[in-house]
PDB file of C-alpha atoms in Angstrom:
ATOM      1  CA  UNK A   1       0.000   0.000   0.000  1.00  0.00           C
ATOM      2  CA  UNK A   2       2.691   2.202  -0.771  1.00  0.00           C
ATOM      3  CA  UNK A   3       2.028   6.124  -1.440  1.00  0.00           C
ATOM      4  CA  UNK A   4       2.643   7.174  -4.941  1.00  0.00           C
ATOM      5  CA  UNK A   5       0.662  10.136  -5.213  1.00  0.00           C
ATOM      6  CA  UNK A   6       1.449  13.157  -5.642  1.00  0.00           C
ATOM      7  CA  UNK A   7       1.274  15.181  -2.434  1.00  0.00           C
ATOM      8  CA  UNK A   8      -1.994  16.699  -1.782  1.00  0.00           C
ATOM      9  CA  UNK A   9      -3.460  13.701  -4.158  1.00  0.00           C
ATOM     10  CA  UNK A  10      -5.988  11.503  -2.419  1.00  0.00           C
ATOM     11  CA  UNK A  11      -5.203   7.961  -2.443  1.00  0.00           C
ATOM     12  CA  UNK A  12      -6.723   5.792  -5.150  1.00  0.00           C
ATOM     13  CA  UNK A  13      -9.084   3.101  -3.711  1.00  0.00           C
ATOM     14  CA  UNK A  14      -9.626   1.429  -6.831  1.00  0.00           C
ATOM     15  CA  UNK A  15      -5.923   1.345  -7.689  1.00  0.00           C
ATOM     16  CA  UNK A  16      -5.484  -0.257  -4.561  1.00  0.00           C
ATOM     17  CA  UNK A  17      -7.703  -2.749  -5.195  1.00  0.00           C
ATOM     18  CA  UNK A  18      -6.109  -3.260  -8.802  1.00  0.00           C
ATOM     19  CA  UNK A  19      -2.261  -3.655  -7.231  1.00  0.00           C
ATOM     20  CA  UNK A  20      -2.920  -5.794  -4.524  1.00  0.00           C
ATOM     21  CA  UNK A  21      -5.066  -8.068  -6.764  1.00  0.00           C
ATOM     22  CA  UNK A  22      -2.213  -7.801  -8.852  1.00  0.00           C
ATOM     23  CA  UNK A  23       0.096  -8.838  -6.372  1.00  0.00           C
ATOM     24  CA  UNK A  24      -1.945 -11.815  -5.319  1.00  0.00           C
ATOM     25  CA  UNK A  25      -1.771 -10.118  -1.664  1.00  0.00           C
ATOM     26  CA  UNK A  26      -6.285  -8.921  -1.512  1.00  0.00           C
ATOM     27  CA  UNK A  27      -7.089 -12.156   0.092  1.00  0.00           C
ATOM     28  CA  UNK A  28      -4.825 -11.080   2.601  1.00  0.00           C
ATOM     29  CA  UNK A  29      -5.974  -7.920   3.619  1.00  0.00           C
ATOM     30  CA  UNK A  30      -8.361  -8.988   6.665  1.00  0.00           C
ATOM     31  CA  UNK A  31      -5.237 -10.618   8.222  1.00  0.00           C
ATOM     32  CA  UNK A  32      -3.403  -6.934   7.497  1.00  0.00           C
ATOM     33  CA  UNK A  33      -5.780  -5.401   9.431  1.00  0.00           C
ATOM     34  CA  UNK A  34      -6.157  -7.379  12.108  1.00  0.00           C
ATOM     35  CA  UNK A  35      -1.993  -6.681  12.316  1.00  0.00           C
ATOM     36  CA  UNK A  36      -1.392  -3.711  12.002  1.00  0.00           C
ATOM     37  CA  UNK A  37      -4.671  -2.794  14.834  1.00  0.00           C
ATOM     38  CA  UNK A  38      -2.601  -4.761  17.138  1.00  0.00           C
ATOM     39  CA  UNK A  39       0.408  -2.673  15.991  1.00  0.00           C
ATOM     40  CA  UNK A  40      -1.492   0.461  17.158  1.00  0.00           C
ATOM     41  CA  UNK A  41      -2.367  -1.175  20.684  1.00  0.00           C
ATOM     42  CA  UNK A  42      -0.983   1.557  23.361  1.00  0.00           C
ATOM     43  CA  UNK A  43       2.791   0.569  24.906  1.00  0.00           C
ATOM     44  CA  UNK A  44       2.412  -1.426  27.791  1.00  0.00           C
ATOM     45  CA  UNK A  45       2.358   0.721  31.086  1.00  0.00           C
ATOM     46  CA  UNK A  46       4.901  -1.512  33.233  1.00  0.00           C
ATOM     47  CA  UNK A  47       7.423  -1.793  30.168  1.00  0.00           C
ATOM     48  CA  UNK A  48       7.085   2.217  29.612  1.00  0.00           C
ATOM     49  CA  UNK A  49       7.871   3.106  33.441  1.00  0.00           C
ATOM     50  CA  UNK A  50      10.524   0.532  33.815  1.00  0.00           C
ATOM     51  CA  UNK A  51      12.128   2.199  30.289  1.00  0.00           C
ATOM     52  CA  UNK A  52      11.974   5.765  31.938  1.00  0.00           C
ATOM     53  CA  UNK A  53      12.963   4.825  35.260  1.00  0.00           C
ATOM     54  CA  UNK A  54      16.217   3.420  33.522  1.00  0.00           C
ATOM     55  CA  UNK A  55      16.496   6.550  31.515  1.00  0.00           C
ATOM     56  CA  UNK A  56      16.245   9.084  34.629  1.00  0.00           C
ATOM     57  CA  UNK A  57      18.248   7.148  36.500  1.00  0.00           C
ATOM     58  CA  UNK A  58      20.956   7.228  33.885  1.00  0.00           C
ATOM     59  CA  UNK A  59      20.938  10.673  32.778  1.00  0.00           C
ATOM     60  CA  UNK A  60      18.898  12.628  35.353  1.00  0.00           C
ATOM     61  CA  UNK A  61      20.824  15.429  37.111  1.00  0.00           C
ATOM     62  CA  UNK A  62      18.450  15.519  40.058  1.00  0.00           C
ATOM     63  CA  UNK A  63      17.922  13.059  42.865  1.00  0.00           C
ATOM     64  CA  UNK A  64      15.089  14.487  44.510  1.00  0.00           C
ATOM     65  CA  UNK A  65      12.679  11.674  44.578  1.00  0.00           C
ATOM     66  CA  UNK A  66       9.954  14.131  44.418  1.00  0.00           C
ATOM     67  CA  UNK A  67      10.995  15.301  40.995  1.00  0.00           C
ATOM     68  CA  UNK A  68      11.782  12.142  39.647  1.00  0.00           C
ATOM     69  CA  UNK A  69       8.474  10.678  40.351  1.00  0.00           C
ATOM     70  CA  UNK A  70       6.901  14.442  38.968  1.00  0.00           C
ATOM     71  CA  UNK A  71       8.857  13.840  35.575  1.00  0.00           C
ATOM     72  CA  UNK A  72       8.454   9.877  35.638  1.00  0.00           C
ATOM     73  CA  UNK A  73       4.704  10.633  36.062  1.00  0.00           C
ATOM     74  CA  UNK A  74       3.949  13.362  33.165  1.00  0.00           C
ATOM     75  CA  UNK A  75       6.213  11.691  30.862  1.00  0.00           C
ATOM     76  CA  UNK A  76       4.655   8.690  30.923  1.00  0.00           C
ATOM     77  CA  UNK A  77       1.262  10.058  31.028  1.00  0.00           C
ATOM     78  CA  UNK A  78       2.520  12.299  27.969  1.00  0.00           C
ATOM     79  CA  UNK A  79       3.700   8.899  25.865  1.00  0.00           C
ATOM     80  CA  UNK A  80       1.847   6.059  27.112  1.00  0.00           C
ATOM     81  CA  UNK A  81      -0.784   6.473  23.510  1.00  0.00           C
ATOM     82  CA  UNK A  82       2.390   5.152  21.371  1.00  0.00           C
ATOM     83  CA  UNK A  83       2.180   1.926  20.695  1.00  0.00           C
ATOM     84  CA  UNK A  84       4.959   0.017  22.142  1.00  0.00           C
ATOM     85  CA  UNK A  85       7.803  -0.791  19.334  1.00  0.00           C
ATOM     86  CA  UNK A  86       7.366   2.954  17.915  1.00  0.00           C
ATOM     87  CA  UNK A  87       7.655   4.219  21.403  1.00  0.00           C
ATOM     88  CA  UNK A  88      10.741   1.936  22.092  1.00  0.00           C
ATOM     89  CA  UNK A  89      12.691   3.166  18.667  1.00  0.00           C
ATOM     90  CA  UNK A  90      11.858   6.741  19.424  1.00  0.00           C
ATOM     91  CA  UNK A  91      13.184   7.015  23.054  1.00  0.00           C
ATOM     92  CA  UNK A  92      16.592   5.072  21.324  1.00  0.00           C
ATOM     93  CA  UNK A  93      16.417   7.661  18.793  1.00  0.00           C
ATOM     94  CA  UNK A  94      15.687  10.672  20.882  1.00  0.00           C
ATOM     95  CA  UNK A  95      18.190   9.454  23.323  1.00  0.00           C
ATOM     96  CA  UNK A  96      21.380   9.280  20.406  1.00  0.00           C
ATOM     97  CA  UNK A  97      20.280  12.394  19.262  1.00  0.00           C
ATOM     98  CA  UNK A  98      20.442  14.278  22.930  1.00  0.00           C
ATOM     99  CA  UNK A  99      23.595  15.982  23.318  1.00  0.00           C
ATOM    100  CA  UNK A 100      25.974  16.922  26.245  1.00  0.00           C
ATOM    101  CA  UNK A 101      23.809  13.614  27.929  1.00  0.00           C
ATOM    102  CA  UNK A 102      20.745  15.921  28.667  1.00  0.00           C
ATOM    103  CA  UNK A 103      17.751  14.006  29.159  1.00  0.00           C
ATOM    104  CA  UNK A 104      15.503  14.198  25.791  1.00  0.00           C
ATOM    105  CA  UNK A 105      12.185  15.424  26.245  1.00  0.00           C
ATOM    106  CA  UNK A 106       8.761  14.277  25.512  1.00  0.00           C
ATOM    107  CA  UNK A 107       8.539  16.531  22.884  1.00  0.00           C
ATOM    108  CA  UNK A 108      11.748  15.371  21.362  1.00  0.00           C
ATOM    109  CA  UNK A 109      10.439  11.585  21.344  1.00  0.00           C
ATOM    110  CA  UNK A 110       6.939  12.882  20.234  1.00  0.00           C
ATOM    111  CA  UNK A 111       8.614  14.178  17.206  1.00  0.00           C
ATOM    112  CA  UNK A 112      10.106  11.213  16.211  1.00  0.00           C
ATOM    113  CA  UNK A 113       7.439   8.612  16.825  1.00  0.00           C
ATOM    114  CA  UNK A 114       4.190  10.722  15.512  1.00  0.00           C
ATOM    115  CA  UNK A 115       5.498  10.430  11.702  1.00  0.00           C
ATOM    116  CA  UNK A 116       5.749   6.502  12.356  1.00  0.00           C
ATOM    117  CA  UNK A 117       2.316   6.211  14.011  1.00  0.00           C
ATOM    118  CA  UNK A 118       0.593   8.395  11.169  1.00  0.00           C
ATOM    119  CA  UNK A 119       2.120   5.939   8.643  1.00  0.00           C
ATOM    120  CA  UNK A 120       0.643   3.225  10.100  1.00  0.00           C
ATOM    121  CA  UNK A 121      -2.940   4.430  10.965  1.00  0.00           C
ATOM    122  CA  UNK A 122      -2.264   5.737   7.097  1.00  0.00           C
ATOM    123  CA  UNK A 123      -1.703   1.940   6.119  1.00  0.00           C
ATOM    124  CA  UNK A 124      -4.651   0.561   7.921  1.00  0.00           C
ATOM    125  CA  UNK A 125      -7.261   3.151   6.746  1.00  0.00           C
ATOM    126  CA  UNK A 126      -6.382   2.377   3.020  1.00  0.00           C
ATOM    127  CA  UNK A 127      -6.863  -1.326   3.900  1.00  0.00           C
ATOM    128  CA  UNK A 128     -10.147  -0.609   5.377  1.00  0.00           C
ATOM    129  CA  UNK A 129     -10.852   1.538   2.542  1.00  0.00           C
ATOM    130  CA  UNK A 130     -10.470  -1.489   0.789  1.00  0.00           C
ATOM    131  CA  UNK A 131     -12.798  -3.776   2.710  1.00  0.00           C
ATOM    132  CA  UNK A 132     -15.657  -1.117   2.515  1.00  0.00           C
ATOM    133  CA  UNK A 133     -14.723   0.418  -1.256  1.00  0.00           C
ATOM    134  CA  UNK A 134     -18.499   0.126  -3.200  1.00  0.00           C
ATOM    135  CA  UNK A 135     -18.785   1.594  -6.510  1.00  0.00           C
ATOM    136  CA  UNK A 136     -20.054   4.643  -7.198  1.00  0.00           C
ATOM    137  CA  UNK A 137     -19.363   5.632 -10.335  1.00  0.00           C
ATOM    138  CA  UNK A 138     -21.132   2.687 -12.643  1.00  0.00           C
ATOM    139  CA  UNK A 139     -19.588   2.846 -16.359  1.00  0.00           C
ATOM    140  CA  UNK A 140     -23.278   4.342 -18.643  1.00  0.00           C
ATOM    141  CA  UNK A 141     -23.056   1.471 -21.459  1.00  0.00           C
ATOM    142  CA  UNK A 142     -24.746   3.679 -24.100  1.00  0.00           C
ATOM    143  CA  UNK A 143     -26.327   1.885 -26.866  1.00  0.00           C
ATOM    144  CA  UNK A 144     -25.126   2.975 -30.556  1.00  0.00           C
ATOM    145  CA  UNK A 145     -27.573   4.702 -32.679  1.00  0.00           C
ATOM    146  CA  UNK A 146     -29.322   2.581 -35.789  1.00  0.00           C
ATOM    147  CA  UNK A 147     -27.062   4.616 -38.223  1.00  0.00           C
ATOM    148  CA  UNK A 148     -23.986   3.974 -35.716  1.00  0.00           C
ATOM    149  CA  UNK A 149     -24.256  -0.281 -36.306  1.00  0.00           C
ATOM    150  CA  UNK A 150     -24.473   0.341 -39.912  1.00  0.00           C
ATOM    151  CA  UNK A 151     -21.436   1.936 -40.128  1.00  0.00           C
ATOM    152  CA  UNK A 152     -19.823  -0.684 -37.659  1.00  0.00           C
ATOM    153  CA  UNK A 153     -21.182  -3.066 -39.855  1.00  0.00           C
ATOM    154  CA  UNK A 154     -20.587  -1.812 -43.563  1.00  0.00           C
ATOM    155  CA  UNK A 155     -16.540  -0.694 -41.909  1.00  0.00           C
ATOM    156  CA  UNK A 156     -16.351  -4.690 -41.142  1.00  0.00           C
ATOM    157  CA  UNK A 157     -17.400  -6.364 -44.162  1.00  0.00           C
ATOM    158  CA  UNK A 158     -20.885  -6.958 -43.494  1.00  0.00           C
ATOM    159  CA  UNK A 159     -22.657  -4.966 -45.783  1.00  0.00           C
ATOM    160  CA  UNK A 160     -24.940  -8.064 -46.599  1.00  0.00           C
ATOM    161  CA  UNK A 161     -26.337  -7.972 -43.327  1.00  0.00           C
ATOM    162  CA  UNK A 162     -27.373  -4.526 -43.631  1.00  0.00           C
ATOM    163  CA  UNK A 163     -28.803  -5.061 -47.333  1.00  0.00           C
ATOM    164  CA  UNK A 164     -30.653  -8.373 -46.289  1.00  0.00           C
ATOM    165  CA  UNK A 165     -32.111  -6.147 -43.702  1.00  0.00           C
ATOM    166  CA  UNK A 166     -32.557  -3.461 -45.761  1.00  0.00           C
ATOM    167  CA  UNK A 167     -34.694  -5.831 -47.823  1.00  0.00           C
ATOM    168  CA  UNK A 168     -37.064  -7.365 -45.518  1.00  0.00           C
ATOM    169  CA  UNK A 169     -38.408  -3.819 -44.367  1.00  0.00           C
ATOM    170  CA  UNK A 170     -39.104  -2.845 -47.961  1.00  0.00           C
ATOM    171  CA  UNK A 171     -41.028  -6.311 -48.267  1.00  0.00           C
ATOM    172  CA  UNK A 172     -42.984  -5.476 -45.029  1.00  0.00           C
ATOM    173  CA  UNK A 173     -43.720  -1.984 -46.604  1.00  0.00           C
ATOM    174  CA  UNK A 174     -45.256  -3.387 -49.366  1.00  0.00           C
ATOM    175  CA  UNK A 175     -48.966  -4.675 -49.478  1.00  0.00           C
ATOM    176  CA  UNK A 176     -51.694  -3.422 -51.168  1.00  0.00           C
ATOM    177  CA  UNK A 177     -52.801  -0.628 -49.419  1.00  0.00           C
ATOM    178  CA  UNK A 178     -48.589   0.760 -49.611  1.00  0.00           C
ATOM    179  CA  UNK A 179     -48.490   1.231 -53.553  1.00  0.00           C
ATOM    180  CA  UNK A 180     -48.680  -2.335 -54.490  1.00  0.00           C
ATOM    181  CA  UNK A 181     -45.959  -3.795 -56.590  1.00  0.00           C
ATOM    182  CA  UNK A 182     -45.494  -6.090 -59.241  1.00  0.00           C
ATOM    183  CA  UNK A 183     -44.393  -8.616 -56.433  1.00  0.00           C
ATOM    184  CA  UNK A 184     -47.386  -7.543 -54.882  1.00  0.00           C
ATOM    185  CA  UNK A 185     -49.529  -8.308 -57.459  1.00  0.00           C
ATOM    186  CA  UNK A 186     -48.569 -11.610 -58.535  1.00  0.00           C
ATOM    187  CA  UNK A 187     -48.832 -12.513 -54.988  1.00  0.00           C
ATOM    188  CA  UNK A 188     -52.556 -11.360 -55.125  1.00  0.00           C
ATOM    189  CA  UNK A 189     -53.299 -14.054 -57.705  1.00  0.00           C
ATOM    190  CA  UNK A 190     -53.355 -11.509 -60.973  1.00  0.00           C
ATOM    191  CA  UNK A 191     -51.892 -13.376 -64.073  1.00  0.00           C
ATOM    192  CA  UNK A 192     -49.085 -11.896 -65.556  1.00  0.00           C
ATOM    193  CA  UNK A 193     -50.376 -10.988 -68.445  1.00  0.00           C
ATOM    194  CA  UNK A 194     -53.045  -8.814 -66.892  1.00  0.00           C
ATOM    195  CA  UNK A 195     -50.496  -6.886 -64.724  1.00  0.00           C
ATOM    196  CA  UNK A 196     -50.668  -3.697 -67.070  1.00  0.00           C
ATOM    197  CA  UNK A 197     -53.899  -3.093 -66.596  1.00  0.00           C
ATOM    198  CA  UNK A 198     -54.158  -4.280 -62.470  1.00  0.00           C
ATOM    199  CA  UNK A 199     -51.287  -1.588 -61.555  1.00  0.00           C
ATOM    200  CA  UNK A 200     -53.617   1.144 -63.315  1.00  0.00           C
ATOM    201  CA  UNK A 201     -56.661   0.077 -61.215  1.00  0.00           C
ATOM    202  CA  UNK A 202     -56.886   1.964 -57.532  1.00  0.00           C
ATOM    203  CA  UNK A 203     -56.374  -0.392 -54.833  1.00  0.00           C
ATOM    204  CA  UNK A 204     -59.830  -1.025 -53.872  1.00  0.00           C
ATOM    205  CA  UNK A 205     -60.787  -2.279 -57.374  1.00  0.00           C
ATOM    206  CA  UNK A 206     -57.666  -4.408 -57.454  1.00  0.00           C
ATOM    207  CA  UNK A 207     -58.946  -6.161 -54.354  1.00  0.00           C
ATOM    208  CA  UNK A 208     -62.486  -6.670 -55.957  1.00  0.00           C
ATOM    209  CA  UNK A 209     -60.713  -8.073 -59.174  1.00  0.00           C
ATOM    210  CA  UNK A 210     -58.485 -10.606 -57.061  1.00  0.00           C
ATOM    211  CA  UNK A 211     -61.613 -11.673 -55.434  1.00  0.00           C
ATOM    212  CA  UNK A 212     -63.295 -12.437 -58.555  1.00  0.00           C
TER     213      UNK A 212
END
């Protein structure tokens, strides 16, 4: 679930879906999850205070037990919502980085380990996001137009399909009430020879001949 938007881009859902199917890794996204939640469980109170009680006792300057159990108090009141491995490799971290063996301060640990927690809360909301993703932009399947299949058709070689068509409306749109043809007439029973004169007859007459 790595980030390669650009910043200020919102992460794609669907592209997430598309990679990690990709990947082969989407059937294991509950199991993900259900990591990285535990990942975001707070440190555990007895580790953090035996940590810090190490920590003052190495580089504190005082000894008054009433500001050692002040400090010990606030600081881990102030970190105890890290979750434990981030707040471990911060205190290392803030510790090398402390010069002239000052103590670091919460602040100082804060600013390391708030960058590592956001990436992971960052990680597990995407794989939620992909858990819950719905679609809500359907893809409109417009039908083409009558003229549009012709040309589809005619551009493709199948011009007799369109002519073949072509031909069976004209034969539906002749009868004898639609200008009758000569088709039409031989199909009404009048001989061949008699065609001439049928085709000058109106229609209704026709019919009267035919049914004589």
């Amino acid at each position: 679930m790595t980030d390669n938007s650009a910043p200020g881009e919102a992460w794609d859902v669907a592209q997430g879906i598309r990679e990690l199917r990709r990947d082969g890794q989407l059937a294991h996204v509950p199991i993900c999850i259900a990591r990285l939640e535990n990942a975001l469980l707070p440190v555990d109170g007895k580790w953090l205070e035996d940590r810090l009680t190490i920590m003052w006792t190495a580089m504190g300057h005082s000894r008054d037990p009433r500001v050692s159990a002040a400090w010990l108090h606030e600081t881990i009141r102030l970190l105890s919502d890290l979750p434990g491995d981030i707040a471990a490799d911060a205190i290392d971290e803030a510790i090398k980085a402390s010069e002239r063996g000052y103590m670091p301060s919460v602040g100082a640990i804060r600013k390391i380990a708030e960058p590592m927690v956001a990436k992971r809360k960052r990680a597990l909301a995407r794989l939620r996001a992909v858990v819950t993703y719905t679609r809500t932009d359907p893809v409109e399947v417009k039908r083409p137009t009558p003229e549009q299949v012709a040309e589809i058709l005619r551009d493709n070689g199948f011009a007799s399909i369109l002519d073949a068509k072509a031909e069976r409306e004209a034969r539906a749109n002749r009868g004898p009430a639609r200008n009758p043809t000569r088709e039409d007439y031989l199909a009404m029973g009048v001989p061949e020879e008699h065609l001439p004169e049928a085709m000058r007859l109106p229609v209704d007459a026709q019919h009267q001949a035919a049914a004589e």
